[in-house]
Short mmCIF file of C-alpha atoms in Angstrom, two decimals:
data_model
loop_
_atom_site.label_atom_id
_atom_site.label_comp_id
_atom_site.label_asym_id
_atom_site.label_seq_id
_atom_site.Cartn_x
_atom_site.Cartn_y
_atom_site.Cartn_z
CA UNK A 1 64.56 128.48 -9.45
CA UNK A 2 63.68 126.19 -6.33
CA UNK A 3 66.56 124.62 -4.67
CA UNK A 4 65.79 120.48 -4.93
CA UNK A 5 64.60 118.58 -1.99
CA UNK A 6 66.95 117.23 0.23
CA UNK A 7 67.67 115.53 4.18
CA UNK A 8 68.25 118.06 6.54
CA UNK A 9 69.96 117.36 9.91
CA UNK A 10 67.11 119.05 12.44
CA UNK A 11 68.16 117.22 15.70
CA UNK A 12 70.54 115.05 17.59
CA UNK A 13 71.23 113.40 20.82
CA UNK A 14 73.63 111.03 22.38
CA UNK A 15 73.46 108.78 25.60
CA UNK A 16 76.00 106.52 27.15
CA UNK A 17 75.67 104.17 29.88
CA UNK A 18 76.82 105.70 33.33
CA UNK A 19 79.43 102.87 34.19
CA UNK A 20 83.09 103.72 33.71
CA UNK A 21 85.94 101.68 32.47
CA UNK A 22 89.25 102.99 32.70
CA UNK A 23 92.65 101.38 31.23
CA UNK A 24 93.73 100.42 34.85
CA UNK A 25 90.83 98.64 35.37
CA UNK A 26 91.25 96.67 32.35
CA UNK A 27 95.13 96.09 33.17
CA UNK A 28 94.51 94.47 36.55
CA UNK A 29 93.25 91.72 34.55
CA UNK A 30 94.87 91.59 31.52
CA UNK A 31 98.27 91.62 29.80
CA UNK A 32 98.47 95.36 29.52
CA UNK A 33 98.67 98.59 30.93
CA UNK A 34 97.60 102.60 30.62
CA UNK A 35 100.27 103.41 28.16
CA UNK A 36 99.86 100.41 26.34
CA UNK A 37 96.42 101.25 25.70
CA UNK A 38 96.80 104.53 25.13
CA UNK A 39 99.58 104.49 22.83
CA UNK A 40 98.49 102.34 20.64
CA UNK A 41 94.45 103.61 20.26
CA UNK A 42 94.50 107.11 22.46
CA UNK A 43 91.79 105.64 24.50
CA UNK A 44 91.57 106.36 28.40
CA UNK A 45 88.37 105.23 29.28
CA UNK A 46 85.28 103.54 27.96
CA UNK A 47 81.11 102.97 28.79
CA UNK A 48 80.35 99.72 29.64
CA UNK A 49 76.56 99.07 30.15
CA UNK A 50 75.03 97.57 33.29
CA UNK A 51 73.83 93.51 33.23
CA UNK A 52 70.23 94.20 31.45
CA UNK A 53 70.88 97.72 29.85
CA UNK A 54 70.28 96.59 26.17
CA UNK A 55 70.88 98.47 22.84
CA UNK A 56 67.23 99.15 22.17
CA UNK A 57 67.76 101.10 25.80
CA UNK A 58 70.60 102.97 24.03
CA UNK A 59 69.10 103.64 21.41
CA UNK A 60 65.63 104.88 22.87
CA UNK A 61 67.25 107.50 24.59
CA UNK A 62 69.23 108.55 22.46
CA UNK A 63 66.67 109.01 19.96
CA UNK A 64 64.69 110.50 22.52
CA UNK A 65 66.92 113.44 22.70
CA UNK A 66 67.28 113.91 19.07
CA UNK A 67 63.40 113.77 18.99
CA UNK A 68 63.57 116.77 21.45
CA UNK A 69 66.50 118.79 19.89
CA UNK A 70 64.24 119.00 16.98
CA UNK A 71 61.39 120.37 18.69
CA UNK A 72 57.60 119.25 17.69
CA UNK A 73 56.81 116.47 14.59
CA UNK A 74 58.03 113.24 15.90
CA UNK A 75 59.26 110.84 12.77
CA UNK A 76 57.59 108.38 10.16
CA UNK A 77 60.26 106.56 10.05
CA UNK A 78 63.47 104.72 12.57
CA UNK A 79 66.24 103.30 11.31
CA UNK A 80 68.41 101.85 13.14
CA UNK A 81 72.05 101.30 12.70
CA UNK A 82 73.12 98.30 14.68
CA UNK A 83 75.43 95.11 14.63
CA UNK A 84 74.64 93.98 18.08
CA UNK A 85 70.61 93.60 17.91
CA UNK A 86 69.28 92.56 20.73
CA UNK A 87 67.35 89.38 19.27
CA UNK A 88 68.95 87.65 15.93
CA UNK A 89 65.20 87.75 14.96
CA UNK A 90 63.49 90.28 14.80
CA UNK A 91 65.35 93.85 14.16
CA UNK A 92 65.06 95.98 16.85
CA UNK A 93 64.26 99.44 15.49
CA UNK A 94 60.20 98.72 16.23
CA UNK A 95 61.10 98.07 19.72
CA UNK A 96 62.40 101.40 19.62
CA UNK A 97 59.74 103.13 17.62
CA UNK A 98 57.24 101.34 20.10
CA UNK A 99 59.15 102.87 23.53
CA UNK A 100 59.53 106.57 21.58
CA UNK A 101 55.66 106.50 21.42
CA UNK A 102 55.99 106.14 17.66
CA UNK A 103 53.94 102.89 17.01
CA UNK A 104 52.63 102.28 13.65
CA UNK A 105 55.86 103.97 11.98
CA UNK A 106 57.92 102.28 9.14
CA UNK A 107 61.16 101.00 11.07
CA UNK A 108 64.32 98.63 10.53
CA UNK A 109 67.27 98.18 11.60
CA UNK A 110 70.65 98.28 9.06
CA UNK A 111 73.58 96.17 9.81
CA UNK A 112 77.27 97.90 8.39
CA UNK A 113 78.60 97.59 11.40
CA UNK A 114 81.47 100.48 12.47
CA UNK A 115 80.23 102.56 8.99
CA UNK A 116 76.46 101.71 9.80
CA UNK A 117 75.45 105.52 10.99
CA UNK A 118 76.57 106.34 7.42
CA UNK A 119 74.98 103.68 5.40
CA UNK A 120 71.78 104.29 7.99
CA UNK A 121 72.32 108.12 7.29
CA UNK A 122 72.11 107.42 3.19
CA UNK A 123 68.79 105.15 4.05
CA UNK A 124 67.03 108.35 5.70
CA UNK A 125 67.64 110.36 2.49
CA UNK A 126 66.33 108.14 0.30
CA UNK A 127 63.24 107.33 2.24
CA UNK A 128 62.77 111.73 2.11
CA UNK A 129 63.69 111.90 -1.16
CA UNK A 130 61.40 109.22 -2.59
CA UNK A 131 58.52 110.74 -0.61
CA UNK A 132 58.11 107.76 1.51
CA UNK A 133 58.73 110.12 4.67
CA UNK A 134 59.33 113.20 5.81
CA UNK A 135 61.00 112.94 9.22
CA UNK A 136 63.71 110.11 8.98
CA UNK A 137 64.92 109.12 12.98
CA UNK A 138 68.40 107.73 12.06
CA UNK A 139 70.25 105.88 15.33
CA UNK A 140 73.20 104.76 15.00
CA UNK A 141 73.39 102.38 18.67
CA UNK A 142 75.85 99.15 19.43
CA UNK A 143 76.49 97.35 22.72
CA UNK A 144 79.77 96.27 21.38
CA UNK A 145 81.57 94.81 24.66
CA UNK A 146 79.09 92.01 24.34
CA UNK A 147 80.63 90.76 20.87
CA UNK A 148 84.25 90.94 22.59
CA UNK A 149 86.11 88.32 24.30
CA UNK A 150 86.84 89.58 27.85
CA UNK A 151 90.75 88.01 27.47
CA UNK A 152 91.29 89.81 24.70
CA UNK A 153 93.55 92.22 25.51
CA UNK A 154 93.49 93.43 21.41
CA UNK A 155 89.87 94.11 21.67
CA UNK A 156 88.99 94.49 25.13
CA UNK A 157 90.21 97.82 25.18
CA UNK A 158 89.19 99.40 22.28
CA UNK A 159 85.41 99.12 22.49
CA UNK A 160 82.81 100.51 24.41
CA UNK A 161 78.74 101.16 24.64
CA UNK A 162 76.92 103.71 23.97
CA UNK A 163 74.14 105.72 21.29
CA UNK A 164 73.75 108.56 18.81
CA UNK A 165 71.17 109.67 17.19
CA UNK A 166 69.66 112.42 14.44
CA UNK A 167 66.62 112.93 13.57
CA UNK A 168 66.43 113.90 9.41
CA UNK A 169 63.46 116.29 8.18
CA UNK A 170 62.51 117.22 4.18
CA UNK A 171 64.00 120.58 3.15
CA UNK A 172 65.83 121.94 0.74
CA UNK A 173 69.37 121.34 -0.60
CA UNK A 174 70.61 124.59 0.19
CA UNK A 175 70.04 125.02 3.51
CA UNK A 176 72.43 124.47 6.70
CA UNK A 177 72.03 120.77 7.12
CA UNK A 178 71.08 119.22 4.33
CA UNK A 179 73.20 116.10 3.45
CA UNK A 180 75.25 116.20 0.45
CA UNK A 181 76.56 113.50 -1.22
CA UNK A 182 77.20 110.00 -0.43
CA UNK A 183 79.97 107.32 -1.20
CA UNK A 184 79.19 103.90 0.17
CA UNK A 185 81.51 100.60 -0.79
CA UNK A 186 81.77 97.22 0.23
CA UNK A 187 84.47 94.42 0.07
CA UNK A 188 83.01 91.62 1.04
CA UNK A 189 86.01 88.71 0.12
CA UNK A 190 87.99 90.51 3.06
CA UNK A 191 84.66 89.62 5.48
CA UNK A 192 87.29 87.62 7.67
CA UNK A 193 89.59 90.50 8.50
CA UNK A 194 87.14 91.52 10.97
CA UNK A 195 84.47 89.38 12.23
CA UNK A 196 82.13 87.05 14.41
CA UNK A 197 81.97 83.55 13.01
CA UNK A 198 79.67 81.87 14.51
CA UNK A 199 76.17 82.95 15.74
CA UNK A 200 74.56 83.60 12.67
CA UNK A 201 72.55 80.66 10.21
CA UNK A 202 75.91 79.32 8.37
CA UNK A 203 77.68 78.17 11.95
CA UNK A 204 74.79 78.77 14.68
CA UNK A 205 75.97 76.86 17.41
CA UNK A 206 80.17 76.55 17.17
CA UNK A 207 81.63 74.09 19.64
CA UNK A 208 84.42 76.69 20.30
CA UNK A 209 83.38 79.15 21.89
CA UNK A 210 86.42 81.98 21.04
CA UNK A 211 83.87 81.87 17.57
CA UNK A 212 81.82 83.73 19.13
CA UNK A 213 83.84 86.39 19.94
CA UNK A 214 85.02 89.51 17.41
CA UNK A 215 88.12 88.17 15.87
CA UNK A 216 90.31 91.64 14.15
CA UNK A 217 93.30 91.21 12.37
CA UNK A 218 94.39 94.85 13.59
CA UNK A 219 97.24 95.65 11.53
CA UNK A 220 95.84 94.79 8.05
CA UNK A 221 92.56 96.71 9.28
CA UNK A 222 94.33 99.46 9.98
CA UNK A 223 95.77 100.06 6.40
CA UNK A 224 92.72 99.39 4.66
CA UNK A 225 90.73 101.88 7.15
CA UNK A 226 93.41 104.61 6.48
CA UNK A 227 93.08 104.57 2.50
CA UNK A 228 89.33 103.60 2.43
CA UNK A 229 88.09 106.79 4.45
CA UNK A 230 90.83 109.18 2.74
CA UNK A 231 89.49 107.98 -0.79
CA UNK A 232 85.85 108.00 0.51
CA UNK A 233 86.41 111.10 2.06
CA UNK A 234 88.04 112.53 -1.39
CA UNK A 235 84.87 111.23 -3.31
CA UNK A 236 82.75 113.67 -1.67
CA UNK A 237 84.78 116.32 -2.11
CA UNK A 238 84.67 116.23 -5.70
CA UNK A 239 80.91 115.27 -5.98
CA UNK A 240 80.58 118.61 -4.11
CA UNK A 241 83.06 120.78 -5.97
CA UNK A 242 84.70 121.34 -2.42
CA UNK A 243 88.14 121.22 -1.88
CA UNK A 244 90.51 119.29 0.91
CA UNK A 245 90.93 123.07 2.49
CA UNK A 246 87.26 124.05 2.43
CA UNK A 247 86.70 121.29 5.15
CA UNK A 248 86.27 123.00 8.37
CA UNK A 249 85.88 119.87 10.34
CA UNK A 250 85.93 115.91 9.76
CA UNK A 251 84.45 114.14 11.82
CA UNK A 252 85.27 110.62 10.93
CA UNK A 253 84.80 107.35 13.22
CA UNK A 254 86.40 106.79 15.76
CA UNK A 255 88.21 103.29 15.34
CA UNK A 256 91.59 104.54 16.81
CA UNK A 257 93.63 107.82 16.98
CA UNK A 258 96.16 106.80 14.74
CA UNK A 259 93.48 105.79 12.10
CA UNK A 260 92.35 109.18 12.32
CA UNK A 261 95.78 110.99 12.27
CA UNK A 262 97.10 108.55 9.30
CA UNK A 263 93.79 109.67 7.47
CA UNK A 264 94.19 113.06 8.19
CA UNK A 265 97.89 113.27 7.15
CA UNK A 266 96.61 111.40 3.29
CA UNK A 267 94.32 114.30 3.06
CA UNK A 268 96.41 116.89 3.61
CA UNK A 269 93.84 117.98 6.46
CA UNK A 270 95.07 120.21 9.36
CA UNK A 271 95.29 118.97 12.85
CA UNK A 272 92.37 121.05 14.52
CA UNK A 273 90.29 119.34 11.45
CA UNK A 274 90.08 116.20 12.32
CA UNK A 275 87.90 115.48 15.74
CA UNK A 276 88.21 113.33 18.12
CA UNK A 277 86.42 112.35 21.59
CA UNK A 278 87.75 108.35 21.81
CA UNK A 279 89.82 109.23 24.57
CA UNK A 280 86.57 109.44 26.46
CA UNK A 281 84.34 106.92 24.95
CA UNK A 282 86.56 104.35 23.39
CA UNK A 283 85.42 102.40 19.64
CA UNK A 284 81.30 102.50 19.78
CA UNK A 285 81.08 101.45 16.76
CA UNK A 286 77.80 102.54 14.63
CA UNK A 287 77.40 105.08 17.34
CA UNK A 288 80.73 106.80 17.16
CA UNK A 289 79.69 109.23 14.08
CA UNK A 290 76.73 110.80 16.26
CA UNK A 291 78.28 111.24 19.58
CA UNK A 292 81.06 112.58 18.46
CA UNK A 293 78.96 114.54 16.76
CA UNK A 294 77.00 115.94 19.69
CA UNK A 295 80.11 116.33 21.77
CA UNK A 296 81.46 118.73 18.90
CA UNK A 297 78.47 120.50 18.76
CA UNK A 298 78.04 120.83 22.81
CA UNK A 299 81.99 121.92 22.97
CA UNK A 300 81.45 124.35 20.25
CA UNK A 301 83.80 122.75 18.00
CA UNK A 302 81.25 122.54 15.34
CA UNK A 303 79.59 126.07 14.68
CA UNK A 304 76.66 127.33 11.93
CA UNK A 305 77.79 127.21 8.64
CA UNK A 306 80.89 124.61 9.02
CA UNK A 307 81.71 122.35 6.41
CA UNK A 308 81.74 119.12 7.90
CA UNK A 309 82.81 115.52 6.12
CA UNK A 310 81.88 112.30 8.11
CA UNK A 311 83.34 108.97 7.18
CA UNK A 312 83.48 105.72 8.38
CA UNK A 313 85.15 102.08 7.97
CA UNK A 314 84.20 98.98 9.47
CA UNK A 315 83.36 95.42 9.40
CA UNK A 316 82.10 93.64 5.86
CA UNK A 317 84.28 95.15 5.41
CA UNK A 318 81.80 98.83 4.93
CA UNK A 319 83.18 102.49 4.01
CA UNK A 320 81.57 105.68 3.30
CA UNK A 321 81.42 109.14 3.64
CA UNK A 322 79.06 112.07 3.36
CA UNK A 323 79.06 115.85 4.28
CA UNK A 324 76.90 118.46 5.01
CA UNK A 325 76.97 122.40 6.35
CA UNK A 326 76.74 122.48 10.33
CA UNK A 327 73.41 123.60 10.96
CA UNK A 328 72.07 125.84 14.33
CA UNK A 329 71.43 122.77 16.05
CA UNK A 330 71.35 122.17 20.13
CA UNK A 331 72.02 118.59 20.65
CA UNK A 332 69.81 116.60 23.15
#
């Protein structure tokens, strides 16, 4: 019998901005310090963009190089995983269509903030499997350090810039690539855990201007980020018939390194299982998932055949997960 029609993972590409940001820069102005930092989030060192590097920038390039790990076709479709748009109105995913040469081409951007590349990821599948495309470019792209309040020593050195991207073809559900399943939740009475208040059309214009800054209550985001991507992560599993030992790599978002060891540990998943570059690149947010993704696959720590889980918690607060079998893929 035919195999059924599914998303298949048929390029990828990453770009970060070329500026620097290491923990001793950030402790000559704040409260803190290199161990600090690092002991409490593994990070070393984040991307910072320049003054007028923007996300659609980000995000053109790196969907630029997924476009050319994937060889000839192009896309019918962008969407664009983002929570820092570069205009409240419009989206910016036709910006990017328009400087990828794709003009004409269905695109929007989707807003789930740390687990958008999965939610955006989800939205590419269904626009293949209802027919509406065939070749799905799925970006997952966030300047981040512009949401964060430069005294913030909580936040200011967690997050950094920077742009992933896929691009998602029609094929069939057995082949190396194609997405699985998909587990996608929401919890959106726990909003203020993890947000920006003002900005938007409830509070446009607050007088205080720390409301327009990322507010995180970090400890009580930490616990619900450890049990939401273990039970996401478990969710696939079973909708696959795959087991917590068949996982060959998980490449899960990458918040903080004790997130991802606590998450690892409630799976039962060995160390060398769980991946990790935020040592390098800091929090990205909805671009974590696809540069860590092409840093896997450029280190060889993602080979043919792998069974691979992604996951991801954020903001709304979002969680989901999805996996797939590592494909021969050479990222852009």
């Amino acid at each position: 019998m035919p195999s059924s029609q599914a998303a298949v993972l048929a390029g990828l590409g990453s770009w970060l901005p070329p500026r620097v940001v290491g923990n001793e820069e950030i402790a000559q102005r704040l409260d803190t310090s290199d161990e600090w930092i690092r002991t409490r989030t593994g990070i070393a060192e984040r991307r910072v963009v320049d003054p007028g590097t923007s996300t659609v920038d980000l995000a053109a390039e790196a969907g630029r190089r997924a476009l050319a790990s994937a060889g000839e076709g192009g896309a019918d479709a962008v969407v664009l995983a983002t929570s820092t748009a570069d205009q409240l109105c419009p989206a910016s995913a036709p910006q990017v269509a328009t400087q990828l040469g794709l003009n004409g081409v269905a695109a929007f951007d989707v807003n789930a903030v740390c687990s958008g590349f999965v939610y955006g990821l989800a939205t590419g599948a269904g626009l293949i499997a209802a027919g509406i495309a065939s070749r799905v470019l799925v970006i997952g792209a966030d300047v981040f350090t512009s949401l964060v309040d430069p005294e913030d020593r909580g936040t200011v050195p967690i997050f950094g810039d920077g742009a992933g991207a896929v691009l998602l073809r029609a094929g069939d559900a057995d082949e190396l690539g194609a997405l699985g399943a998909f587990d996608l939740h929401s919890e959106g009475e726990l909003a203020e855990l993890l947000w920006v208040e003002a900005g938007g059309a409830k509070n446009r214009r607050s007088e205080d201007p720390r409301d327009h800054y990322l507010v995180m209550q970090g400890q009580t985001v930490f616990r619900h980020a450890c049990a939401r991507m273990a039970e996401s992560a478990r969710a696939v599993l079973d909708a696959a018939g795959w087991g917590v030992g068949d996982i060959d790599r998980f490449i899960g978002h990458q918040a903080n390194i004790r997130i991802l060891q606590t998450c690892a540990k409630q799976l039962g998943l060995a160390e060398d299982v769980m991946y990790s570059n935020i040592e390098k690149v800091g929090n990205t947010s909805a671009a974590s998932i696809p540069i860590a993704l092409a840093d896997a696959a450029k280190d060889g720590t993602l080979q043919p055949g792998h069974r691979v889980v992604m996951g991801a918690f954020g903001a709304g607060l979002t969680w989901g997960s999805t996996l797939l079998r590592w494909p021969e893929i050479i990222p852009g």
